[in-house]
Coordinates of C-alpha atoms and ligand atoms in Angstrom, one line a residue:
Chain A
M1 CA -24.7 -1.4 10.3
S2 CA -26.1 1.0 7.8
G3 CA -24.8 1.7 4.4
V4 CA -21.5 0.7 3.0
A5 CA -18.8 -0.6 5.3
A6 CA -15.8 1.5 5.8
V7 CA -13.6 -1.5 5.5
S8 CA -14.9 -4.8 4.3
I9 CA -12.6 -7.9 4.3
R10 CA -13.7 -11.1 2.5
N11 CA -12.0 -14.4 3.0
L12 CA -8.6 -12.8 3.2
S13 CA -5.6 -15.1 3.4
Q14 CA -2.0 -14.2 3.6
A15 CA 1.3 -16.0 3.9
Y16 CA 4.9 -15.1 4.3
G17 CA 6.5 -17.5 1.9
S18 CA 5.0 -20.9 2.8
H19 CA 4.0 -19.8 6.2
L20 CA 0.3 -19.1 6.3
T21 CA -0.5 -16.2 8.6
L22 CA -4.1 -15.3 7.9
K23 CA -6.8 -17.9 7.0
N24 CA -10.1 -16.7 5.5
I25 CA -10.6 -13.6 7.5
S26 CA -13.9 -11.9 6.9
L27 CA -14.7 -8.7 8.7
D28 CA -16.9 -5.6 8.1
V29 CA -16.1 -2.4 9.9
A30 CA -18.8 0.3 9.8
P31 CA -18.0 3.9 9.3
H32 CA -17.1 5.5 12.7
E33 CA -16.8 2.1 14.3
V34 CA -13.8 1.3 16.5
V35 CA -12.7 -2.3 16.3
A36 CA -10.0 -3.8 18.6
L37 CA -8.1 -6.9 17.5
I38 CA -6.8 -9.0 20.3
G39 CA -5.0 -12.3 20.4
P40 CA -1.8 -14.0 21.4
S41 CA 1.5 -12.8 20.0
G42 CA 2.0 -14.1 16.5
C43 CA -1.7 -14.6 15.8
G44 CA -1.6 -12.2 12.9
K45 CA -2.9 -8.9 14.2
S46 CA -0.1 -6.9 12.6
T47 CA -0.2 -8.9 9.4
L48 CA -3.9 -8.2 9.1
L49 CA -3.4 -4.5 9.5
R50 CA -0.5 -4.4 7.1
T51 CA -2.4 -6.4 4.5
I52 CA -5.4 -4.0 4.8
N53 CA -3.0 -1.2 4.0
L54 CA -1.4 -3.2 1.2
L55 CA 2.0 -3.3 2.8
E56 CA 1.8 -7.0 2.4
E57 CA 0.5 -9.0 -0.5
S58 CA -2.6 -11.1 0.1
L59 CA -2.8 -14.7 -1.0
A60 CA -6.5 -14.7 -1.6
G61 CA -9.7 -12.8 -0.8
E62 CA -10.5 -9.2 -1.2
I63 CA -10.5 -5.9 0.7
L64 CA -13.0 -3.1 0.0
V65 CA -12.6 0.4 1.3
H66 CA -16.0 2.1 1.2
G67 CA -17.1 -0.4 -1.3
E68 CA -14.1 -0.1 -3.7
P69 CA -12.0 -3.1 -4.1
V70 CA -8.4 -2.4 -3.3
S71 CA -6.7 -5.8 -3.0
G72 CA -5.0 -7.9 -5.6
D73 CA -4.9 -6.2 -9.0
A74 CA -5.8 -2.6 -8.0
G75 CA -2.8 -1.2 -9.9
R76 CA 0.0 0.8 -8.4
G77 CA -1.8 4.1 -8.5
G78 CA -4.8 2.4 -7.0
R79 CA -2.8 1.2 -4.1
D80 CA -1.3 4.5 -3.4
S81 CA -4.7 6.2 -3.4
V82 CA -6.1 3.6 -1.0
R83 CA -3.2 4.2 1.3
R84 CA -4.1 7.9 1.3
R85 CA -7.6 7.0 2.6
V86 CA -6.3 4.6 5.1
G87 CA -3.8 5.9 7.6
M88 CA -1.5 3.6 9.6
V89 CA 0.4 4.1 12.9
F90 CA 3.2 1.6 13.8
Q91 CA 4.4 0.2 17.1
Q92 CA 7.9 1.7 16.6
F93 CA 6.5 5.1 15.5
N94 CA 8.6 5.1 12.3
L95 CA 8.9 8.9 12.2
F96 CA 11.3 10.2 9.6
P97 CA 14.5 11.1 11.6
H98 CA 15.8 13.5 9.1
L99 CA 12.7 15.7 9.2
T100 CA 11.4 17.9 12.0
V101 CA 8.1 17.1 13.6
L102 CA 6.4 19.7 11.5
Q103 CA 8.0 18.4 8.3
N104 CA 7.0 14.8 9.2
I105 CA 3.4 15.9 9.5
T106 CA 3.3 18.2 6.4
L107 CA 5.3 16.0 3.9
A108 CA 2.3 13.9 2.7
P109 CA -0.2 16.8 2.6
R110 CA 2.3 18.9 0.7
K111 CA 3.5 16.4 -1.8
L112 CA 0.4 14.3 -2.2
G113 CA -2.5 16.4 -1.0
K114 CA -1.2 19.3 -3.0
L115 CA -1.5 21.8 -0.1
S116 CA 0.8 24.8 -0.3
R117 CA 3.6 24.9 2.2
S118 CA 2.0 27.6 4.2
E119 CA -1.4 25.9 4.2
A120 CA 0.1 22.6 5.3
D121 CA 2.2 24.3 8.0
A122 CA -0.7 26.2 9.4
K123 CA -2.8 23.0 9.6
A124 CA 0.0 21.0 11.1
R125 CA 0.7 23.7 13.7
A126 CA -3.0 23.8 14.6
L127 CA -3.0 20.0 15.0
L128 CA 0.1 20.1 17.2
A129 CA -1.3 22.9 19.3
R130 CA -4.5 21.2 19.8
F131 CA -2.8 18.1 21.1
G132 CA -0.3 19.9 23.3
L133 CA 2.7 19.5 21.1
A134 CA 3.0 23.1 19.8
D135 CA 6.4 23.6 21.2
K136 CA 7.8 20.5 19.5
A137 CA 7.0 21.5 16.0
D138 CA 10.6 22.3 15.1
E139 CA 12.3 19.6 17.0
Y140 CA 13.7 16.4 15.4
P141 CA 12.0 13.2 16.4
D142 CA 15.0 11.9 18.4
R143 CA 14.6 14.8 20.9
L144 CA 11.1 13.7 21.8
S145 CA 10.0 11.1 24.4
G146 CA 8.5 7.9 23.1
G147 CA 5.0 9.1 23.9
Q148 CA 5.5 12.4 22.1
Q149 CA 6.9 10.6 19.1
Q150 CA 3.9 8.3 18.9
R151 CA 1.5 11.2 19.2
V152 CA 3.3 12.9 16.4
A153 CA 3.1 9.7 14.3
I154 CA -0.7 9.6 14.9
L155 CA -1.0 13.3 13.9
R156 CA 1.1 12.6 10.8
A157 CA -1.5 9.9 9.9
L158 CA -4.3 12.2 10.8
A159 CA -3.0 15.1 8.6
T160 CA -3.6 13.2 5.4
E161 CA -7.3 13.2 6.4
P162 CA -7.9 9.5 6.1
E163 CA -11.3 7.9 6.7
V164 CA -9.8 4.9 8.5
I165 CA -6.8 4.7 10.7
L166 CA -5.1 1.4 11.5
L167 CA -3.2 1.4 14.8
D168 CA -0.7 -1.5 15.5
E169 CA 0.0 -1.8 19.2
V170 CA 0.9 1.8 19.3
T171 CA 1.6 1.8 23.0
S172 CA 3.6 -1.4 23.4
A173 CA 7.0 0.3 22.8
L174 CA 6.2 3.0 25.4
D175 CA 7.1 3.5 29.1
P176 CA 4.1 2.9 31.3
E177 CA 3.9 6.5 32.3
T178 CA 3.5 7.8 28.7
V179 CA 1.0 5.2 27.6
G180 CA -1.8 7.4 29.0
E181 CA -1.1 10.4 26.7
V182 CA -1.2 8.2 23.6
L183 CA -4.4 6.5 24.7
A184 CA -6.0 9.8 25.3
L185 CA -5.2 10.9 21.8
I186 CA -6.7 7.7 20.4
R187 CA -9.9 8.5 22.3
E188 CA -9.9 11.9 20.6
L189 CA -9.7 10.2 17.2
R190 CA -12.8 8.3 18.2
E191 CA -14.5 11.5 19.1
L192 CA -13.6 12.9 15.6
G193 CA -15.7 10.1 14.1
L194 CA -12.8 8.2 12.5
T195 CA -13.1 4.6 11.8
L196 CA -10.4 2.8 13.8
I197 CA -9.0 -0.7 13.7
L198 CA -6.5 -1.2 16.4
A199 CA -4.4 -4.2 17.5
T200 CA -3.7 -4.0 21.2
H201 CA -2.6 -5.9 24.2
E202 CA -4.3 -3.5 26.6
L203 CA -7.6 -5.3 27.2
Q204 CA -8.9 -2.6 29.6
F205 CA -8.3 0.1 27.0
A206 CA -10.0 -2.1 24.4
R207 CA -12.9 -2.4 26.7
T208 CA -13.4 1.3 27.1
I209 CA -12.7 2.4 23.5
A210 CA -13.9 -0.4 21.2
D211 CA -17.4 -0.9 19.9
R212 CA -16.4 -4.4 19.0
I213 CA -13.5 -6.7 20.0
V214 CA -12.3 -9.3 17.6
F215 CA -10.3 -12.2 19.0
L216 CA -7.8 -13.7 16.5
S217 CA -5.9 -16.9 17.1
A218 CA -3.5 -18.6 14.7
G219 CA -4.6 -16.5 11.8
E220 CA -8.4 -17.0 12.2
I221 CA -11.2 -15.0 13.8
V222 CA -12.3 -17.2 16.6
E223 CA -14.8 -15.0 18.3
Q224 CA -16.1 -11.4 18.1
G225 CA -18.6 -9.3 20.0
T226 CA -19.0 -6.3 22.3
P227 CA -16.2 -5.8 24.9
G228 CA -18.5 -7.2 27.5
Q229 CA -19.2 -10.3 25.6
I230 CA -15.6 -11.0 24.8
L231 CA -13.9 -10.0 28.0
D232 CA -16.5 -11.0 30.5
T233 CA -18.4 -13.9 29.0
P234 CA -16.2 -15.4 26.3
Q235 CA -17.7 -18.4 24.6
H236 CA -14.8 -20.1 22.8
P237 CA -12.3 -21.9 25.0
R238 CA -9.4 -20.3 23.3
T239 CA -10.9 -16.8 24.0
R240 CA -11.4 -17.8 27.6
Q241 CA -7.9 -19.0 28.0
F242 CA -6.5 -15.9 26.4
V243 CA -8.5 -13.4 28.4
A244 CA -7.8 -15.2 31.6
S245 CA -4.1 -15.2 30.8
M246 CA -4.1 -11.5 30.1
I247 CA -6.0 -10.6 33.2
H248 CA -4.2 -12.9 35.6
P249 CA -0.9 -13.6 33.8
E250 CA 0.5 -15.6 36.8
S251 CA -2.4 -17.9 37.0
A252 CA -2.7 -18.6 33.3
P253 CA -3.6 -22.2 32.6
S254 CA -0.5 -24.0 31.5
A255 CA -2.4 -25.3 28.5
I256 CA -1.0 -22.4 26.6
P257 CA 2.3 -23.8 25.5
S258 CA 4.1 -20.5 24.8
T259 CA 3.2 -16.9 24.1
K260 CA 4.1 -17.3 20.4
E261 CA 1.6 -19.4 18.6
S262 CA 1.5 -20.3 14.9
I263 CA -0.6 -22.0 12.4
G264 CA 0.2 -25.7 12.3
Chain B
M1 CA 8.3 -14.8 53.8
S2 CA 7.3 -11.3 53.0
I3 CA 9.0 -9.2 50.3
D4 CA 10.4 -6.9 52.9
D5 CA 12.5 -9.6 54.6
R6 CA 14.5 -9.9 51.4
V7 CA 15.5 -6.2 51.2
A8 CA 19.0 -5.5 52.5
P9 CA 19.1 -3.1 55.5
P10 CA 20.1 0.4 54.6
A11 CA 23.8 0.7 54.3
T12 CA 25.8 2.8 56.7
P13 CA 29.1 4.3 55.7
P14 CA 32.2 2.7 57.3
V15 CA 33.2 4.5 60.4
G16 CA 36.4 6.6 60.8
R17 CA 36.6 7.4 57.1
P18 CA 35.2 10.8 56.1
G19 CA 33.9 10.5 52.5
P20 CA 34.2 13.3 50.0
P21 CA 32.5 16.5 51.2
K22 CA 29.2 17.7 50.0
L23 CA 29.7 20.3 47.3
S24 CA 27.8 23.6 47.1
D25 CA 26.2 24.7 43.8
D26 CA 29.0 27.2 43.3
E27 CA 31.7 24.5 43.8
L28 CA 29.9 22.2 41.4
S29 CA 29.6 24.8 38.7
A30 CA 33.3 25.7 39.2
L31 CA 34.0 22.0 38.4
L32 CA 31.9 22.2 35.3
I33 CA 34.0 24.9 33.7
R34 CA 36.9 23.1 32.2
P35 CA 40.1 25.1 32.0
P36 CA 41.6 25.4 28.4
W37 CA 43.8 22.4 27.6
W38 CA 47.1 24.3 28.0
K39 CA 46.2 25.1 31.6
R40 CA 45.2 21.6 32.5
R41 CA 48.0 19.8 34.3
D42 CA 47.1 16.3 33.0
V43 CA 47.0 17.5 29.4
R44 CA 50.3 19.4 29.7
R45 CA 51.9 16.3 31.1
S46 CA 50.8 14.0 28.4
S47 CA 51.7 16.5 25.6
L48 CA 55.2 16.9 27.2
I49 CA 55.7 13.1 27.1
A50 CA 54.4 12.9 23.5
T51 CA 56.8 15.7 22.4
V52 CA 59.8 14.2 24.1
S53 CA 59.2 10.7 22.6
T54 CA 58.6 12.2 19.1
V55 CA 61.9 14.2 19.3
V56 CA 63.8 11.2 20.5
L57 CA 62.4 9.0 17.7
L58 CA 63.1 11.6 15.0
A59 CA 66.7 12.1 16.3
V60 CA 67.4 8.3 16.2
L61 CA 65.9 8.1 12.7
S62 CA 67.8 11.0 11.3
I63 CA 71.1 9.9 12.9
G64 CA 70.6 6.5 11.4
L65 CA 69.7 7.8 8.0
S66 CA 72.4 10.4 7.7
S67 CA 75.1 7.9 8.8
S68 CA 74.1 5.6 6.0
A69 CA 76.6 5.3 3.1
G70 CA 74.4 6.8 0.4
W71 CA 73.0 9.6 2.4
E72 CA 75.1 12.4 0.8
S73 CA 74.0 11.5 -2.8
F74 CA 70.4 10.8 -1.7
Q75 CA 70.2 14.2 -0.1
G76 CA 71.6 15.8 -3.3
A77 CA 69.2 14.0 -5.6
F78 CA 66.0 14.1 -3.6
L79 CA 66.2 16.9 -1.0
S80 CA 68.0 19.6 -2.8
P81 CA 66.6 23.0 -1.6
E82 CA 67.9 24.6 -4.8
H83 CA 66.0 22.2 -7.1
F84 CA 63.0 22.4 -4.9
V85 CA 62.7 26.2 -5.6
L86 CA 63.6 25.8 -9.3
S87 CA 61.1 23.0 -10.0
F88 CA 58.3 24.4 -7.9
P89 CA 56.7 26.8 -10.5
K90 CA 56.5 24.0 -13.1
V91 CA 55.1 21.4 -10.8
W92 CA 52.7 24.0 -9.3
D93 CA 51.4 24.7 -12.8
G94 CA 50.9 21.0 -13.3
F95 CA 49.2 20.7 -10.0
M96 CA 46.7 23.4 -11.0
L97 CA 45.5 21.0 -13.7
N98 CA 45.0 18.3 -11.0
V99 CA 43.0 20.6 -8.9
I100 CA 40.9 21.8 -11.8
L101 CA 40.3 18.3 -12.9
F102 CA 39.3 17.3 -9.4
I103 CA 36.9 20.2 -9.0
I104 CA 35.2 19.5 -12.3
L105 CA 35.2 15.7 -12.1
E106 CA 34.0 15.3 -8.5
P107 CA 30.5 16.7 -9.0
I108 CA 30.1 14.6 -12.2
V109 CA 31.2 11.5 -10.3
L110 CA 28.7 12.2 -7.5
V111 CA 25.9 12.6 -10.0
V112 CA 26.8 9.6 -12.2
G113 CA 27.4 7.4 -9.2
L114 CA 24.0 8.3 -7.8
G115 CA 22.4 7.6 -11.2
L116 CA 24.0 4.2 -11.3
A117 CA 22.9 3.4 -7.7
L118 CA 19.3 4.4 -8.5
L119 CA 19.3 2.2 -11.7
R120 CA 20.6 -0.6 -9.7
N121 CA 17.9 -0.1 -7.1
L122 CA 15.0 -0.4 -9.6
S123 CA 12.9 -3.3 -8.7
S124 CA 10.2 -3.6 -11.4
P125 CA 10.9 -6.2 -14.0
V126 CA 10.3 -3.6 -16.7
F127 CA 13.5 -2.0 -15.8
F128 CA 15.5 -5.3 -15.8
P129 CA 17.8 -4.2 -18.7
L130 CA 18.7 -0.9 -16.9
R131 CA 19.4 -2.8 -13.7
A132 CA 21.5 -5.3 -15.5
F133 CA 23.4 -2.6 -17.2
A134 CA 24.1 -0.9 -13.9
I135 CA 25.3 -4.1 -12.2
G136 CA 27.5 -5.0 -15.2
Y137 CA 29.0 -1.6 -15.4
I138 CA 29.8 -1.4 -11.7
D139 CA 31.3 -4.9 -11.7
L140 CA 33.4 -4.1 -14.7
F141 CA 34.8 -0.8 -13.7
R142 CA 35.4 -1.8 -10.1
G143 CA 37.3 -4.7 -11.5
L144 CA 39.5 -2.8 -13.9
P145 CA 42.7 -0.9 -12.8
A146 CA 42.0 2.8 -13.3
I147 CA 45.2 3.2 -15.2
L148 CA 44.1 0.7 -17.9
V149 CA 40.8 2.5 -18.4
I150 CA 42.6 5.8 -18.7
L151 CA 45.1 4.3 -21.2
M152 CA 42.5 2.6 -23.3
L153 CA 40.2 5.6 -23.5
G154 CA 42.9 8.2 -23.8
M155 CA 44.8 6.4 -26.5
G156 CA 42.0 4.5 -28.1
I157 CA 39.3 7.0 -28.8
P158 CA 41.4 9.8 -30.2
A159 CA 43.0 7.2 -32.5
L160 CA 39.6 6.3 -33.9
R161 CA 39.2 9.9 -35.1
I162 CA 35.4 9.8 -35.0
E163 CA 33.8 13.1 -36.3
G164 CA 32.3 15.1 -33.5
L165 CA 34.1 13.2 -30.7
S166 CA 36.8 15.0 -28.9
S167 CA 40.2 13.8 -29.8
S168 CA 41.9 15.3 -26.7
P169 CA 43.7 12.6 -24.6
L170 CA 43.1 14.9 -21.6
F171 CA 39.4 14.8 -22.1
W172 CA 39.3 11.0 -22.5
G173 CA 41.6 10.5 -19.6
A174 CA 39.3 12.5 -17.5
V175 CA 36.3 10.4 -18.7
G176 CA 38.3 7.3 -17.7
C177 CA 38.7 8.8 -14.2
V178 CA 35.0 9.5 -13.9
L179 CA 33.9 6.1 -15.2
T180 CA 36.1 4.3 -12.6
S181 CA 35.3 6.5 -9.6
A182 CA 31.5 6.6 -10.4
A183 CA 31.5 2.8 -10.1
Y184 CA 32.9 3.0 -6.6
T185 CA 30.6 5.9 -5.7
A186 CA 27.6 4.0 -6.9
E187 CA 28.4 1.2 -4.5
T188 CA 28.8 3.7 -1.6
Y189 CA 25.3 5.1 -2.3
R190 CA 23.9 1.6 -2.5
A191 CA 25.3 0.7 0.9
G192 CA 23.6 3.9 2.2
I193 CA 20.3 3.1 0.5
E194 CA 20.3 -0.5 1.8
S195 CA 21.1 0.7 5.4
I196 CA 17.8 2.5 5.7
H197 CA 15.4 0.3 7.8
P198 CA 12.4 -1.1 5.8
S199 CA 10.1 0.4 8.4
Q200 CA 10.9 3.8 7.0
R201 CA 9.7 2.8 3.6
A202 CA 6.6 1.2 5.1
A203 CA 5.8 4.4 6.9
A204 CA 6.2 6.4 3.6
R205 CA 4.1 3.9 1.6
A206 CA 1.4 4.0 4.3
L207 CA 1.2 7.7 3.8
G208 CA 0.5 7.1 0.2
F209 CA 3.9 7.8 -1.3
G210 CA 4.8 5.6 -4.3
H211 CA 8.1 3.9 -4.9
G212 CA 9.8 6.9 -6.5
R213 CA 8.8 9.5 -4.0
T214 CA 9.5 7.3 -1.1
L215 CA 13.0 6.9 -2.4
W216 CA 13.4 10.7 -3.1
Y217 CA 11.9 12.1 0.0
I218 CA 12.6 9.5 2.6
V219 CA 15.3 7.0 1.7
L220 CA 17.8 9.1 -0.2
P221 CA 18.1 12.0 2.2
Q222 CA 18.9 9.6 5.0
A223 CA 21.1 7.4 2.9
V224 CA 23.2 10.2 1.6
R225 CA 23.7 11.6 5.1
R226 CA 25.0 8.3 6.3
V227 CA 27.5 7.9 3.5
V228 CA 29.1 11.3 3.6
P229 CA 32.3 10.0 5.2
P230 CA 32.9 7.2 2.7
L231 CA 32.0 9.7 -0.1
M232 CA 34.7 11.9 1.2
S233 CA 37.2 9.0 1.1
G234 CA 36.2 8.8 -2.6
F235 CA 37.0 12.5 -3.0
I236 CA 40.5 11.8 -1.8
A237 CA 41.0 8.8 -4.0
L238 CA 39.8 10.8 -7.0
Q239 CA 42.2 13.7 -6.2
K240 CA 45.1 11.2 -6.3
E241 CA 43.7 9.4 -9.4
T242 CA 43.9 12.6 -11.5
A243 CA 47.7 12.0 -11.4
L244 CA 47.1 8.8 -13.5
I245 CA 46.1 11.0 -16.4
S246 CA 49.8 11.8 -16.8
V247 CA 50.3 8.4 -18.5
I248 CA 48.6 9.7 -21.6
G249 CA 50.5 13.0 -21.8
P250 CA 48.9 16.0 -20.1
M251 CA 51.3 18.0 -17.9
E252 CA 49.8 17.5 -14.5
A253 CA 51.9 17.7 -11.4
S254 CA 53.6 14.3 -11.5
R255 CA 54.2 14.5 -15.2
A256 CA 55.8 18.0 -14.7
A257 CA 57.9 16.6 -11.9
Q258 CA 59.1 13.8 -14.2
A259 CA 59.8 16.2 -17.0
Y260 CA 61.9 18.3 -14.6
S261 CA 63.9 15.4 -13.4
A262 CA 64.5 14.1 -16.9
T263 CA 66.3 17.3 -17.9
T264 CA 68.1 18.0 -14.6
F265 CA 68.8 14.5 -13.3
N266 CA 67.5 15.6 -10.0
F267 CA 64.5 14.1 -8.3
T268 CA 63.6 16.8 -5.8
S269 CA 60.7 17.8 -8.2
Y270 CA 58.9 14.6 -7.1
L271 CA 59.1 15.8 -3.5
V272 CA 57.5 19.0 -4.6
A273 CA 54.6 17.1 -6.3
A274 CA 54.2 14.9 -3.2
V275 CA 54.1 17.9 -0.9
L276 CA 51.4 19.6 -3.1
F277 CA 49.2 16.5 -3.2
V278 CA 49.5 15.9 0.5
S279 CA 48.7 19.6 1.3
I280 CA 45.3 18.9 -0.1
T281 CA 44.6 15.3 0.7
I282 CA 45.7 15.4 4.4
P283 CA 43.3 18.2 5.3
L284 CA 40.6 16.4 3.4
T285 CA 41.3 13.3 5.4
R286 CA 41.1 15.1 8.7
L287 CA 37.8 16.7 7.6
T288 CA 36.5 13.2 6.7
D289 CA 37.5 11.9 10.1
H290 CA 35.8 14.8 11.8
L291 CA 32.6 14.3 9.8
L292 CA 32.7 10.6 10.6
R293 CA 33.0 11.2 14.3
R294 CA 30.2 13.7 14.2
A295 CA 27.9 11.3 12.3
Q296 CA 28.7 8.5 14.8
L297 CA 27.9 10.8 17.7
R298 CA 24.6 11.8 16.1
R299 CA 23.7 8.2 15.4
G300 CA 24.5 7.3 19.0
M301 CA 22.2 10.0 20.3
G302 CA 19.3 9.5 17.9
G303 CA 18.4 5.8 17.9
A304 CA 15.2 6.4 16.0
V305 CA 15.0 4.1 13.0
Ligands
ATP1 N1 8.1 -10.3 7.7 C1 7.8 -11.5 8.1 N2 8.3 -12.6 7.4 C2 8.0 -13.9 7.8 N3 7.1 -14.1 8.8 C3 6.5 -13.1 9.4 C4 6.8 -11.8 9.1 N4 6.1 -11.0 9.9 C5 5.4 -11.8 10.7 N5 5.6 -13.1 10.4 C6 5.0 -14.2 11.1 O1 3.6 -14.1 10.8 C7 2.9 -14.5 12.0 C8 1.9 -13.4 12.4 O2 2.7 -12.3 12.8 P1 2.1 -10.9 13.3 O3 3.3 -10.0 13.5 O4 1.0 -10.5 12.4 O5 1.5 -11.3 14.7 P2 0.9 -10.3 15.8 O6 -0.4 -10.9 16.2 O7 1.0 -8.9 15.4 O8 1.9 -10.6 17.0 P3 2.4 -9.6 18.2 O9 1.3 -9.5 19.2 O10 3.6 -10.2 18.7 O11 2.6 -8.3 17.5 C9 3.9 -14.9 13.0 O12 4.0 -16.3 13.0 C10 5.2 -14.3 12.6 O13 6.2 -15.1 12.9
MG2 MG1 2.1 -7.3 16.0

């Protein structure tokens, strides 16, 4: 890794009330790197992404974006400016239902990026055209398929020109036949040179897109490495168990008590 | 046992029973064009039944009423066509005051109510006093009968004779109406604001919008759309509440009706006032229902949160 990390997390801990969800997470993500977070349901993938984007308060530790601390006491204005550099895409799309596709994409650039309406519209239409959604610009989100909605949500994040995009299981609310179009768009993000941190259950997709896979279990990083290392030759027993259960769900060792795990 | 064994054999239709025929495209599109309701036999049948049963019920009611002992004098005192015509101009003039009040007050109520709802929604501890004020205000004015507020303001403040403050009972009565309605309206807005799923805020915050802009661009537009029907109910309530101002003097419709009956000893003028109010409130109610139904339809279609 050369130069400053795009995102640097140091001993980050987080809790919902008295329920500890992240324990001393440390992770450096290089510019243009694609990192996939995998792990059992409830292990803290979403929480980690939300905490990086300051949607959740952290308990301890720090987060640096391009070397600038953003966690803890970075004041309100500081938080909002961090969020502008870090885009986020959610599992449930979270498009704004009262705005058209075009307005969803242009709202932030117009109100925060200070683009004029016509500039923002032109850029958004170019983005939509480039990703095959030109004819949807003036539709409302509820007239779009799930895959189209999620692609619009990704473009909405992209339109703010972030350096890092966090993607939280962006395909798990989709029908199998529309997953492909969203994954293709994520590949394009990679080609654009964006730094991506994505939580996913799609191990095969993680293998092909990620530079590095991080395996989380019960709020801790258990193991990380190249896709080959983690998926083919996992070292830690919990990683082995998880990967085996994901690849052959029916022959999963019964040692895994349930799909939901939590920190004791 | 292979999977195929468990699949039921393809079903064959029962013999000797010709099913419905296969329809051509033309036949199908002919079915799609619904005839207007007055040409549809089922609709005509049900409207006939409804008409007959209504007529029968009204006949029974009117026979029952008109055969009652006091019917003659009641008819004279409350339903006199002559007094209806005579009192109409005066009550109509009064009613114009109700309408003007309503038209002026409703926008003020909408704005004050929104302001209160926003104050109540402030989360930062810095704003605690404002929040506490909004909560106290809303509790107080929702708890007080509107007529008391109007009486106290309309009688009390002019009596104080403070320089620079209006001493018109009409003005202060109107203020009383606004204060009361705004408290209810604020609660309506708040229900709307709270009904917006937190993920909408999260999405806006993730794009870099602060609290205020998230509220303004994302939460409020959706919240207000959701509460249009209850806001309309508030309109109707306010329209009726303007009649309460009569208790402190101004000649609005019900007061004019009362004045007429006091001099003529005939109460038909009240009927005039009632007819005038209802001629506005019932169409408003229908409109509200219509909007509500449309909002529900839309929500049913667009499940997006
Ligand atoms: N808003 C919340 N309030 C309280 N507890 C929460 C909240 N959100 C998540 N949790 C808890 O935090 C833990 C981590 O949840 P998180 O959503 O980060 O897991 P995840 O790895 O994203 O799981 P999944 O794969 O199911 O999305 C879980 O035990 C969960 O129950
Ligand atoms: Mg999750």
